[in-house]
Amino acid sequence: MSTQKEKGPSQASQLVALARERYDLVTSEDGRPYGVRKHGPNLAMPLRGKAGLRSQMARLFTDINEGAVASQSALADAMTVLEGMAAANDPVPVMLRVAGDAHQVVVDLGTADGRCVVASPEGWSLRDRSPVLFRRSGAMAVMPEPVQVRSGEGLALLRGLVNMDDEAFHQLVAWLIAAWIPHIPHPVLTFKGEQGTGKSKAAQTIVNLVDPSPAAKRSQPRDVKAWATQAFNSWALCLDNISTIPPWLSDTLCKAVTGDGIVDRALYTDDDVVVLTFRRVLAMTTIDAGALAGDLAERLLVLDLQLIDENRRRTEEELDDAFSDARPAILAALFDLLSAVLRELPRVRLERMPRMADFARVLAAVDQINGWNTLASYTTSSAEVAADALEGDPFGSAVVSLVEADGSWAGTAGMLLEHLPNPDTVHPKWPKDATRAGGQLKRLAPILRSVGITFDDSKRTPDRHRQRLYTLAATPDTRDARITASAASTASASRPDLGFPADASHPASVRTVSGQRPQAAFADAADAGPDAGFTSASATDASSDLREQTSPDAADTADAGKHAISGPHPLCTVCQGPLDPASGPEATTHPCC
C-alpha cells in the first residue's frame, strides 16, 4: 500500500499568512490599500511597488524558506487576497509629511524609524512614534531633527540665506508657518526678480525646509496626469522658471491651493477608477508675475528678490553647506513660532476677511507675536499683483480703461465687445464671441473688485432674449484717486527741469484722509521755485483737475482760469497754480485758496 505525500500550503497561502501575522491591513480614505507593521513605526506601506508590501513579503518568504523564491503568480495572488482584506475595513486617514488641525500639528521627519515632531499651543517635542498614520513616497527626503538655539538666532540664520528686504522676509516666515498647518489653503509662494537674484536657489531652500525632497524644484508639467502624480507624492513642491501658464495648469494650481481631486481610470481595468485628492503647498519662480492668469494671481504671495552684488555672490556648494549647518536651528525657531501661532489663533479676529482668509489669520497671529506688519504687507502686495495681472490681460486692461474713462458701463457681453477697441493683433486672451466675453468678465470679477471696480451680472434685458446685463462701475474713492494721480502725472511730465523723464511716474504721494477726497502732495514742486518750468497751459489743467477732485465746491466759488499766468512763477501750495508776482515774494497761497 503506497502512501501519498501530503502537500503543504501553497506559496500564496504562506505569503498571506506571513502578511497577516506581521501587518495590519487598512484602506485610506481615497480607497488605496496599505499595510502597517504591527508594533512598528506608524507608517502605511502600499501593497504594490518596489518599496511596498509585495517586495517585503518576497524577501521574508526567501528568509523563512531557506532561499526558496516565491513565484510571481503566488505574489500576485497573495496581493489580491490582501487587498480584499484591507477593503473589508473602514477607511482611515493616511497623511503625507504633515497632519493635524487647529490644536495639534504633526510633521513626519521621514526617517526609517518613523520619528516626528508634534507641535501644540503648549510647545513642540520629538516623538519616537507618530500619533498619525503617514505614508511615504520616493519624492521625500529625511528632515533633520530640530535643535534649540538662542532666541532669535534661528530666524537670523534663515535671514542670511535669502536676499530680500525685511518686509518680504517677514511674509516668508509667516508663509513657512502656515505651510505646516494642513487644514487651511496656502497661497502660492512666488519668488520674483530679474536674472541674478537667486530665485531658484531661494525656492529650493524654502521648500526643503517645509518638505525636503531630492527634487524640490520641478519643471512645468506637461498635462494634468503628470501634475497629479507630482502633487500626490509631495506635500510641498516648486515650479521653477515659469514665464507663462496655460489655462489648464492655472486652474489646476488654483484647485490645488484650496483642495483638489482628480479621478482617473484604474490601470488594466475598463470601469474602475482611482481618485487622487490633495491640498498642497506650492512655490514658484518667475520674472514677471503679471503674465499669470488673474484667478491664479489672487492666490499668490509675491516676494521680490534683490539683485546680488558680484562681491556678495556665493557658490552652490557654499550655500548648500550653510543651509545644512543652519537647518536644525532654523527648524527649531520655526516650530517655536508655530506653537505660538497655534496658541494665538483662537483669539485672532479680523475686521475684514480677504480672499485667503485663513492664511490672513495666520499672518495676523504672527504680527501679534512678533510685532510685525505682515498682514498689511500681504494685502498691499495682493492688490499690486492683481493690477499687474490685469495689465497682462488685454481684455481686462480694455475693460479697466473703459470704466476709468466713463466712470461706469452697463450692457450685454456682445455690446461690450463691440464697444471695446479690438487689439492690433490676434491675442489668445481676447474673447472670440459674446459667450466667451461674458465668461471672461465673470472670471475677472474678483480681480476687478480688488482694483476698485464693482461688478454686477444679476440683471437681464427686458426683451424676449433675456440676455445677461453686466454693470461695471468705479467706486468713487478709486475714481477720484485715479484722476488725481493722472493730474499729478500730467503736472510732472511738464517739469523737465526736475530731472524726471516725461513718461515717468512722479513720486508725488496720493493719500486719503477719512471723510475727505484724495489730495495730491506736490511739496517738491513748490520747493523747486521758479525753475520748476511749468507752462501756463499745463499748470492751469493740472490745477483745475486737482481742485475739482480735492474741493467739490471749488468750481462754484472760484474760476480756476484766473491762476493761469504766463511764464514760470512760484506755485500755490494748495491748488498748485502759479502765484501772481504782485502777491509778493513771501506769498505761498492764492487768497481764494
Coordinates of C-alpha atoms in Angstrom, one line a residue:
M1 CA 0.0 0.0 0.0
S2 CA 1.6 3.2 -1.2
T3 CA 1.2 6.4 0.8
Q4 CA 0.8 9.8 -1.0
K5 CA 2.9 12.6 0.4
E6 CA 0.6 15.4 1.7
K7 CA 1.2 18.7 0.0
G8 CA 1.9 21.7 2.2
P9 CA 0.3 25.1 1.9
S10 CA 0.8 26.9 -1.4
Q11 CA 3.2 29.8 -1.7
A12 CA 0.4 32.2 -2.0
S13 CA -1.2 30.9 1.2
Q14 CA 2.1 31.2 3.0
L15 CA 2.6 34.8 1.9
V16 CA -0.9 35.8 3.1
A17 CA -0.3 34.2 6.4
L18 CA 3.0 36.0 6.8
A19 CA 1.4 39.3 5.9
R20 CA -1.5 38.9 8.4
E21 CA 0.9 37.9 11.1
R22 CA 3.1 40.9 10.8
Y23 CA 0.9 43.7 9.3
D24 CA -2.4 45.4 9.9
L25 CA -4.3 45.9 6.6
V26 CA -6.0 49.2 6.1
T27 CA -7.6 51.3 3.4
S28 CA -7.1 55.0 3.0
E29 CA -9.9 57.5 2.5
D30 CA -9.1 57.6 -1.2
G31 CA -9.5 53.8 -1.5
R32 CA -5.9 52.7 -1.5
P33 CA -4.8 49.6 0.4
Y34 CA -1.9 49.7 2.8
G35 CA -0.1 47.5 5.3
V36 CA 1.0 48.9 8.7
R37 CA 3.7 46.9 10.6
K38 CA 2.4 45.7 14.0
H39 CA 4.4 47.2 16.9
G40 CA 6.5 49.2 14.5
P41 CA 6.5 52.8 13.1
N42 CA 3.1 54.2 12.3
L43 CA 3.8 54.1 8.6
A44 CA 1.4 53.0 5.8
M45 CA 3.2 50.8 3.2
P46 CA 1.4 50.3 -0.2
L47 CA 0.8 46.7 -1.1
R48 CA 2.5 47.1 -4.5
G49 CA 5.5 48.8 -5.8
K50 CA 9.3 48.5 -5.3
A51 CA 9.0 49.8 -1.7
G52 CA 5.7 48.1 -1.0
L53 CA 4.4 45.2 1.0
R54 CA 4.9 42.8 -2.0
S55 CA 8.6 43.2 -2.1
Q56 CA 8.8 42.9 1.7
M57 CA 6.8 39.6 1.6
A58 CA 9.0 38.2 -1.2
R59 CA 12.2 38.9 0.9
L60 CA 10.6 37.4 4.1
F61 CA 9.4 34.3 2.2
T62 CA 13.0 33.7 1.0
D63 CA 14.4 34.1 4.5
I64 CA 12.0 31.7 6.0
N65 CA 12.2 29.0 3.3
E66 CA 16.0 28.8 3.2
G67 CA 16.5 30.6 0.0
A68 CA 13.4 29.5 -1.9
V69 CA 11.9 32.2 -4.0
A70 CA 8.2 32.9 -4.3
S71 CA 6.8 32.8 -7.8
Q72 CA 5.3 35.9 -9.4
S73 CA 1.9 34.3 -9.7
A74 CA 2.0 33.5 -6.0
L75 CA 2.8 37.0 -5.1
A76 CA 0.1 38.4 -7.3
D77 CA -2.5 36.0 -5.8
A78 CA -1.4 36.9 -2.3
M79 CA -1.7 40.7 -3.0
T80 CA -5.2 40.3 -4.4
V81 CA -6.3 38.5 -1.2
L82 CA -4.6 41.1 1.0
E83 CA -6.3 44.0 -1.0
G84 CA -9.7 42.3 -0.3
M85 CA -8.9 42.1 3.4
A86 CA -7.9 45.7 3.5
A87 CA -11.1 46.8 1.7
A88 CA -13.2 45.0 4.4
N89 CA -12.1 47.6 7.0
D90 CA -13.4 51.1 7.3
P91 CA -11.2 53.8 5.6
V92 CA -8.7 55.6 7.8
P93 CA -6.8 58.9 7.2
V94 CA -3.4 58.4 5.7
M95 CA -1.3 61.6 5.6
L96 CA 1.8 62.8 3.7
R97 CA 4.5 64.6 5.7
V98 CA 2.1 66.9 7.6
A99 CA -1.1 66.2 9.6
G100 CA -3.1 67.9 12.2
D101 CA -5.7 70.6 12.9
A102 CA -6.1 73.9 14.9
H103 CA -5.0 72.2 18.1
Q104 CA -2.0 70.0 17.1
V105 CA 0.3 69.6 14.1
V106 CA 2.4 66.5 13.4
V107 CA 5.4 66.7 11.0
D108 CA 6.9 63.4 9.7
L109 CA 10.7 63.6 9.7
G110 CA 10.9 60.9 7.0
T111 CA 13.2 58.6 9.0
A112 CA 13.0 54.8 8.8
D113 CA 12.0 54.6 12.4
G114 CA 9.0 56.9 12.0
R115 CA 10.1 59.8 14.3
C116 CA 8.1 63.0 14.1
V117 CA 7.7 66.5 15.6
V118 CA 4.4 67.3 17.4
A119 CA 3.6 70.9 17.9
S120 CA 0.7 72.3 20.0
P121 CA -0.1 75.5 21.8
E122 CA 1.9 74.3 24.8
G123 CA 5.1 73.8 22.6
W124 CA 6.7 71.2 20.4
S125 CA 8.5 67.9 21.0
L126 CA 10.1 65.0 19.2
R127 CA 8.2 61.7 19.3
D128 CA 9.6 58.2 18.5
R129 CA 6.2 57.1 17.1
S130 CA 3.8 59.3 15.2
P131 CA 0.2 59.5 16.6
V132 CA -0.9 59.9 12.9
L133 CA -0.6 57.3 10.2
F134 CA 1.8 58.6 7.5
R135 CA 2.7 57.3 4.1
R136 CA 6.0 57.8 2.3
S137 CA 6.9 58.5 -1.4
G138 CA 10.1 58.4 -3.4
A139 CA 9.9 62.2 -3.7
M140 CA 10.5 62.6 0.1
A141 CA 13.8 63.1 1.9
V142 CA 14.7 63.0 5.6
M143 CA 14.2 66.1 7.6
P144 CA 16.9 66.7 10.3
E145 CA 15.9 66.9 14.0
P146 CA 15.4 70.5 15.2
V147 CA 18.0 71.8 17.6
Q148 CA 17.2 74.6 20.0
V149 CA 19.5 77.6 20.0
R150 CA 19.3 81.1 21.5
S151 CA 16.1 83.1 20.9
G152 CA 16.1 84.8 17.5
E153 CA 19.2 83.0 16.3
G154 CA 17.4 80.5 14.1
L155 CA 15.5 83.2 12.1
A156 CA 18.6 85.2 11.8
L157 CA 20.3 82.3 10.1
L158 CA 17.4 82.0 7.7
R159 CA 17.6 85.7 7.0
G160 CA 21.2 85.3 5.9
L161 CA 20.2 82.7 3.3
V162 CA 17.7 84.8 1.3
N163 CA 18.3 88.2 -0.3
M164 CA 15.1 90.2 0.3
D165 CA 14.1 93.1 2.4
D166 CA 12.7 92.8 5.9
E167 CA 9.1 93.2 4.8
A168 CA 9.4 90.3 2.4
F169 CA 11.3 88.2 4.9
H170 CA 8.6 88.6 7.5
Q171 CA 6.0 87.4 5.0
L172 CA 8.2 84.5 4.1
V173 CA 8.4 83.4 7.7
A174 CA 4.6 83.6 8.1
W175 CA 4.2 81.5 4.9
L176 CA 6.5 78.9 6.3
I177 CA 4.4 78.7 9.5
A178 CA 1.2 78.4 7.5
A179 CA 2.8 75.7 5.3
W180 CA 2.7 73.3 8.4
I181 CA -1.0 74.0 9.1
P182 CA -2.5 71.4 6.8
H183 CA -6.2 72.2 7.1
I184 CA -6.1 75.7 5.5
P185 CA -5.4 76.9 2.0
H186 CA -1.9 78.3 1.3
P187 CA -1.1 81.0 -1.3
V188 CA 1.4 80.1 -3.9
L189 CA 4.8 81.5 -2.8
T190 CA 6.2 83.3 -5.8
F191 CA 9.8 84.5 -5.9
K192 CA 10.0 87.3 -8.5
G193 CA 13.1 89.1 -9.7
E194 CA 15.4 89.6 -12.6
Q195 CA 18.2 87.2 -13.5
G196 CA 20.9 87.0 -10.9
T197 CA 18.6 87.4 -7.8
G198 CA 18.9 83.7 -6.8
K199 CA 15.2 82.9 -7.2
S200 CA 15.7 79.2 -7.9
K201 CA 18.1 78.6 -5.0
A202 CA 15.8 80.5 -2.6
A203 CA 12.8 78.5 -3.7
Q204 CA 14.8 75.2 -3.3
T205 CA 15.9 76.3 0.2
I206 CA 12.4 77.2 1.4
V207 CA 10.7 74.0 0.0
N208 CA 13.4 71.9 1.6
L209 CA 12.6 73.4 5.0
V210 CA 8.9 72.5 4.7
D211 CA 9.1 69.2 2.8
P212 CA 12.7 68.0 2.0
S213 CA 12.9 66.3 -1.4
P214 CA 15.7 65.3 -3.8
A215 CA 13.8 67.2 -6.4
A216 CA 12.4 70.3 -4.7
K217 CA 12.3 72.2 -8.0
R218 CA 10.2 70.8 -10.8
S219 CA 9.7 71.7 -14.4
Q220 CA 6.2 72.8 -15.6
P221 CA 4.2 69.6 -16.0
R222 CA 3.0 68.6 -19.5
D223 CA -0.6 67.6 -18.6
V224 CA -3.0 67.1 -15.7
K225 CA -1.9 63.4 -15.2
A226 CA 1.8 64.4 -14.8
W227 CA 0.8 67.1 -12.4
A228 CA -1.4 64.9 -10.3
T229 CA 1.4 62.3 -9.9
Q230 CA 3.8 65.0 -8.7
A231 CA 1.4 66.6 -6.3
F232 CA 0.2 63.3 -4.9
N233 CA 3.7 62.4 -3.8
S234 CA 4.9 65.7 -2.3
W235 CA 3.4 68.0 0.3
A236 CA 5.4 71.0 -1.0
L237 CA 6.8 71.5 -4.4
C238 CA 8.2 74.3 -6.6
L239 CA 7.6 75.0 -10.3
D240 CA 10.8 76.7 -11.5
N241 CA 11.3 79.4 -14.1
I242 CA 7.6 80.0 -15.0
S243 CA 7.1 82.5 -17.8
T244 CA 3.5 81.7 -18.9
I245 CA 1.0 79.3 -17.6
P246 CA -1.6 77.5 -19.8
P247 CA -5.2 77.9 -18.7
W248 CA -5.5 74.2 -17.6
L249 CA -2.5 74.5 -15.3
S250 CA -3.7 77.8 -13.9
D251 CA -7.0 76.2 -13.0
T252 CA -5.2 73.1 -11.6
L253 CA -2.9 75.2 -9.4
C254 CA -5.9 77.2 -8.1
K255 CA -7.7 73.9 -7.1
A256 CA -4.5 72.5 -5.5
V257 CA -4.3 75.6 -3.2
T258 CA -7.8 75.0 -1.9
G259 CA -8.1 71.3 -2.3
D260 CA -8.3 69.2 -5.5
G261 CA -9.5 65.8 -6.5
I262 CA -8.6 64.0 -9.8
V263 CA -10.4 60.9 -11.0
D264 CA -8.7 58.6 -13.5
R265 CA -9.3 55.1 -14.9
A266 CA -7.6 52.4 -12.9
L267 CA -4.7 50.6 -14.6
Y268 CA -5.7 47.5 -16.6
T269 CA -9.4 48.0 -16.0
D270 CA -12.4 49.2 -18.0
D271 CA -14.8 50.6 -15.4
D272 CA -12.8 51.1 -12.1
V273 CA -11.2 54.4 -11.2
V274 CA -8.6 55.8 -8.9
V275 CA -9.0 59.1 -7.0
L276 CA -6.2 61.5 -6.2
T277 CA -7.2 64.0 -3.5
F278 CA -4.9 66.6 -2.2
R279 CA -4.3 70.2 -0.9
R280 CA -0.7 71.2 -1.5
V281 CA 1.8 73.9 -0.5
L282 CA 3.2 75.4 -3.7
A283 CA 6.1 77.7 -4.7
M284 CA 7.0 79.2 -8.0
T285 CA 9.8 81.3 -9.5
T286 CA 9.1 83.8 -12.2
I287 CA 10.4 87.1 -13.7
D288 CA 7.0 88.6 -14.5
A289 CA 4.1 87.6 -12.2
G290 CA 1.8 89.9 -14.3
A291 CA 1.9 87.3 -17.0
L292 CA -0.1 84.9 -14.9
A293 CA -3.8 84.4 -15.1
G294 CA -6.0 86.7 -12.9
D295 CA -7.6 83.9 -10.9
L296 CA -4.2 82.5 -10.0
A297 CA -2.8 85.9 -9.3
E298 CA -5.4 86.2 -6.4
R299 CA -3.8 83.2 -4.8
L300 CA -0.2 84.3 -4.9
L301 CA 2.2 85.6 -2.3
V302 CA 4.8 87.5 -4.4
L303 CA 8.2 88.3 -2.8
D304 CA 10.7 90.4 -4.7
L305 CA 14.3 89.3 -4.5
Q306 CA 17.1 91.8 -4.7
L307 CA 20.0 91.7 -7.1
I308 CA 23.0 90.0 -5.6
D309 CA 26.2 92.0 -6.0
E310 CA 29.1 90.2 -7.5
N311 CA 31.3 90.6 -4.4
R312 CA 28.5 89.0 -2.3
R313 CA 27.7 86.1 -4.6
R314 CA 28.4 82.6 -3.2
T315 CA 28.8 79.3 -4.9
E316 CA 26.2 76.5 -4.8
E317 CA 28.4 74.4 -2.6
E318 CA 28.9 77.2 -0.1
L319 CA 25.1 77.8 0.1
D320 CA 24.3 74.1 0.5
D321 CA 26.8 73.9 3.3
A322 CA 25.5 77.0 5.1
F323 CA 21.9 75.6 4.7
S324 CA 22.9 72.2 6.0
D325 CA 24.5 73.7 9.1
A326 CA 21.7 76.2 9.8
R327 CA 18.7 74.0 9.1
P328 CA 18.3 72.3 12.6
A329 CA 18.3 75.7 14.3
I330 CA 16.0 77.2 11.7
L331 CA 13.5 74.4 12.1
A332 CA 13.5 74.8 15.9
A333 CA 12.8 78.5 15.6
L334 CA 10.0 77.9 13.1
F335 CA 8.5 75.2 15.4
D336 CA 8.7 77.6 18.3
L337 CA 6.7 80.2 16.2
L338 CA 4.3 77.5 15.0
S339 CA 3.4 76.6 18.6
A340 CA 2.9 80.3 19.5
V341 CA 0.7 80.8 16.4
L342 CA -1.5 77.8 17.4
R343 CA -1.8 79.4 20.8
E344 CA -2.7 82.8 19.4
L345 CA -5.1 81.8 16.5
P346 CA -8.2 81.3 18.6
R347 CA -8.0 84.9 19.7
V348 CA -7.5 86.4 16.2
R349 CA -10.4 88.3 14.9
L350 CA -10.2 90.2 11.6
E351 CA -12.5 93.1 10.8
R352 CA -12.3 92.4 7.1
M353 CA -11.6 89.0 5.5
P354 CA -9.5 88.9 2.4
R355 CA -9.7 86.1 -0.2
M356 CA -7.2 83.9 1.6
A357 CA -8.9 84.4 4.9
D358 CA -7.4 81.5 6.8
F359 CA -3.9 82.5 5.7
A360 CA -4.6 86.1 6.7
R361 CA -5.5 85.0 10.2
V362 CA -2.1 83.2 10.4
L363 CA -0.4 86.5 9.3
A364 CA -2.3 88.4 12.0
A365 CA -1.2 85.9 14.6
V366 CA 2.4 86.2 13.6
D367 CA 2.1 90.0 13.7
Q368 CA 0.7 89.9 17.2
I369 CA 3.5 87.6 18.4
N370 CA 6.5 89.3 16.7
G371 CA 5.2 92.9 16.3
W372 CA 5.5 92.7 12.5
N373 CA 3.2 94.0 9.8
T374 CA 2.8 91.1 7.5
L375 CA -1.0 91.2 7.0
A376 CA -0.9 94.8 5.8
S377 CA 2.1 94.0 3.5
Y378 CA 0.3 91.0 2.1
T379 CA -2.9 92.9 1.4
T380 CA -0.9 95.7 -0.4
S381 CA 1.1 93.1 -2.4
S382 CA -2.1 91.3 -3.4
A383 CA -3.6 94.4 -4.8
E384 CA -0.4 95.2 -6.8
V385 CA -0.3 91.6 -8.2
A386 CA -4.0 92.0 -9.2
A387 CA -3.2 95.2 -11.0
D388 CA -0.2 93.5 -12.7
A389 CA -2.4 90.6 -13.8
L390 CA -4.9 93.0 -15.3
E391 CA -2.2 94.8 -17.3
G392 CA -1.1 91.4 -18.7
D393 CA -4.7 90.6 -19.8
P394 CA -5.6 92.7 -22.9
F395 CA -9.4 92.2 -22.4
G396 CA -9.1 93.1 -18.7
S397 CA -7.0 96.2 -19.4
A398 CA -9.5 97.4 -22.0
V399 CA -12.4 97.0 -19.5
V400 CA -10.5 98.9 -16.9
S401 CA -9.7 101.7 -19.4
L402 CA -13.4 101.9 -20.4
V403 CA -14.6 102.2 -16.8
E404 CA -11.9 104.7 -15.9
A405 CA -12.8 106.9 -18.8
D406 CA -16.6 106.8 -18.4
G407 CA -17.0 106.0 -14.7
S408 CA -19.4 103.2 -15.4
W409 CA -20.7 101.0 -18.1
A410 CA -23.7 98.7 -18.5
G411 CA -24.8 96.3 -21.3
T412 CA -24.6 92.8 -22.7
A413 CA -21.3 91.0 -23.4
G414 CA -21.9 91.4 -27.1
M415 CA -22.3 95.2 -26.7
L416 CA -19.1 95.3 -24.6
L417 CA -17.1 93.5 -27.3
E418 CA -18.5 96.0 -30.0
H419 CA -17.6 98.9 -27.7
L420 CA -14.1 97.9 -26.9
P421 CA -11.3 98.6 -29.5
N422 CA -10.0 95.4 -30.9
P423 CA -6.3 94.6 -30.3
D424 CA -3.9 95.2 -33.2
T425 CA -3.0 91.6 -33.4
V426 CA -4.9 88.4 -32.6
H427 CA -4.4 87.6 -28.9
P428 CA -5.3 84.3 -27.2
K429 CA -6.7 86.0 -24.2
W430 CA -9.1 88.2 -26.2
P431 CA -12.6 86.6 -26.3
K432 CA -13.8 85.5 -29.7
D433 CA -17.5 85.9 -29.1
A434 CA -20.0 87.3 -26.6
T435 CA -20.3 84.0 -24.7
R436 CA -16.6 83.9 -24.0
A437 CA -16.6 87.6 -23.2
G438 CA -19.2 87.0 -20.5
G439 CA -17.3 84.1 -19.1
Q440 CA -14.1 86.1 -19.0
L441 CA -15.8 89.0 -17.3
K442 CA -17.1 86.6 -14.6
R443 CA -13.6 85.3 -14.2
L444 CA -12.1 88.8 -13.9
A445 CA -14.8 90.0 -11.4
P446 CA -12.8 89.3 -8.2
I447 CA -9.7 91.0 -9.6
L448 CA -11.7 93.9 -10.9
R449 CA -13.1 94.4 -7.4
S450 CA -9.6 94.4 -6.0
V451 CA -8.7 97.4 -8.1
G452 CA -11.9 99.3 -7.2
I453 CA -14.3 98.3 -10.0
T454 CA -17.7 96.9 -8.9
F455 CA -19.2 94.1 -11.0
D456 CA -22.8 93.0 -11.2
D457 CA -24.4 90.5 -13.5
S458 CA -27.7 89.8 -11.7
K459 CA -30.0 91.6 -14.2
R460 CA -31.2 90.6 -17.7
T461 CA -32.6 92.5 -20.6
P462 CA -36.4 93.0 -20.5
D463 CA -36.9 91.7 -24.1
R464 CA -37.7 88.2 -25.0
H465 CA -34.0 87.3 -25.4
R466 CA -33.4 87.8 -21.7
Q467 CA -29.6 88.4 -22.2
R468 CA -27.5 88.9 -19.2
L469 CA -26.6 92.5 -18.3
Y470 CA -23.2 93.4 -17.0
T471 CA -22.8 96.5 -14.9
L472 CA -19.3 97.9 -14.2
A473 CA -18.6 101.0 -12.1
A474 CA -15.5 102.6 -10.5
T475 CA -16.0 103.2 -6.8
P476 CA -16.0 107.0 -6.0
D477 CA -12.8 106.9 -3.9
T478 CA -11.0 104.8 -6.5
R479 CA -12.0 107.0 -9.4
D480 CA -11.0 110.2 -7.5
A481 CA -7.7 108.7 -6.7
R482 CA -7.0 107.7 -10.2
I483 CA -8.0 111.1 -11.7
T484 CA -5.9 112.8 -9.1
A485 CA -2.9 110.6 -9.9
S486 CA -3.5 111.3 -13.6
A487 CA -3.3 115.0 -12.9
A488 CA -0.2 114.5 -10.9
S489 CA 1.4 112.6 -13.8
T490 CA 0.4 115.4 -16.2
A491 CA 2.0 118.0 -14.0
S492 CA 5.2 116.1 -13.5
A493 CA 5.5 115.5 -17.3
S494 CA 5.7 119.2 -17.9
R495 CA 8.6 119.8 -15.5
P496 CA 11.7 118.7 -17.4
D497 CA 14.0 120.7 -15.1
L498 CA 13.2 118.4 -12.1
G499 CA 15.1 115.5 -13.7
F500 CA 12.1 113.2 -14.4
P501 CA 11.5 111.9 -17.9
A502 CA 8.2 112.9 -19.5
D503 CA 6.8 109.4 -19.2
A504 CA 8.0 108.6 -15.6
S505 CA 5.8 108.4 -12.6
H506 CA 6.3 111.4 -10.3
P507 CA 6.9 110.4 -6.7
A508 CA 4.1 112.6 -5.5
S509 CA 2.0 110.7 -3.0
V510 CA -1.8 110.4 -3.1
R511 CA -3.2 109.8 0.4
T512 CA -6.8 109.5 1.6
V513 CA -7.9 111.2 4.8
S514 CA -11.1 109.9 6.5
G515 CA -14.0 111.9 5.3
Q516 CA -12.1 113.8 2.6
R517 CA -11.2 113.3 -1.0
P518 CA -7.6 112.3 -2.0
Q519 CA -5.2 115.2 -2.4
A520 CA -2.0 115.2 -4.4
A521 CA 1.0 116.4 -2.5
F522 CA 3.4 118.4 -4.7
A523 CA 5.7 119.7 -2.0
D524 CA 8.7 119.0 -4.2
A525 CA 7.2 121.3 -7.0
A526 CA 6.7 124.1 -4.5
D527 CA 10.3 123.7 -3.3
A528 CA 11.5 123.8 -6.9
G529 CA 10.6 127.5 -7.1
P530 CA 10.8 129.4 -10.4
D531 CA 12.9 126.7 -12.0
A532 CA 10.1 124.2 -11.9
G533 CA 9.4 125.0 -15.6
F534 CA 5.5 124.9 -15.6
T535 CA 3.9 126.2 -18.7
S536 CA 0.7 128.2 -18.3
A537 CA -1.5 125.6 -20.0
S538 CA -0.2 122.6 -18.1
A539 CA -0.4 124.5 -14.8
T540 CA -4.0 125.5 -15.5
D541 CA -5.1 122.0 -16.5
A542 CA -3.4 120.3 -13.5
S543 CA -4.7 122.9 -11.1
S544 CA -8.3 122.7 -12.5
D545 CA -8.3 118.9 -12.3
L546 CA -6.9 118.9 -8.8
R547 CA -9.3 121.5 -7.5
E548 CA -12.3 119.6 -9.0
Q549 CA -11.2 116.4 -7.2
T550 CA -10.0 117.8 -3.9
S551 CA -12.6 120.5 -3.3
P552 CA -16.1 119.8 -4.6
D553 CA -17.2 123.5 -4.1
A554 CA -14.2 125.0 -5.8
A555 CA -15.9 125.3 -9.2
D556 CA -18.7 127.3 -7.6
T557 CA -16.5 129.8 -5.7
A558 CA -13.6 130.5 -7.9
D559 CA -12.6 130.3 -11.5
A560 CA -9.5 128.1 -12.0
G561 CA -8.5 130.1 -15.1
K562 CA -7.6 133.2 -13.1
H563 CA -4.5 131.4 -11.9
A564 CA -3.2 130.9 -15.4
I565 CA -0.4 133.5 -15.5
S566 CA 2.1 133.3 -18.3
G567 CA 5.7 132.4 -17.6
P568 CA 7.2 130.3 -14.7
H569 CA 6.3 131.5 -11.2
P570 CA 6.2 130.1 -7.7
L571 CA 3.3 127.7 -7.1
C572 CA 0.4 127.9 -4.7
T573 CA 0.8 125.1 -2.1
V574 CA -2.9 124.3 -2.2
C575 CA -4.1 124.4 -5.9
Q576 CA -0.6 124.3 -7.5
G577 CA -1.4 127.2 -9.8
P578 CA 1.3 129.8 -10.4
L579 CA 1.3 132.7 -8.0
D580 CA 0.9 136.3 -9.2
P581 CA 4.3 138.2 -8.7
A582 CA 2.2 141.1 -7.3
S583 CA 1.3 138.9 -4.3
G584 CA 4.8 139.4 -3.0
P585 CA 7.8 137.1 -2.7
E586 CA 6.6 135.6 0.6
A587 CA 3.2 134.6 -0.7
T588 CA 2.6 130.8 -0.7
T589 CA -1.2 130.5 -1.5
H590 CA -3.8 132.3 -3.5
P591 CA -6.3 134.4 -1.5
C592 CA -9.2 132.3 -2.8
C593 CA -7.5 129.1 -1.6

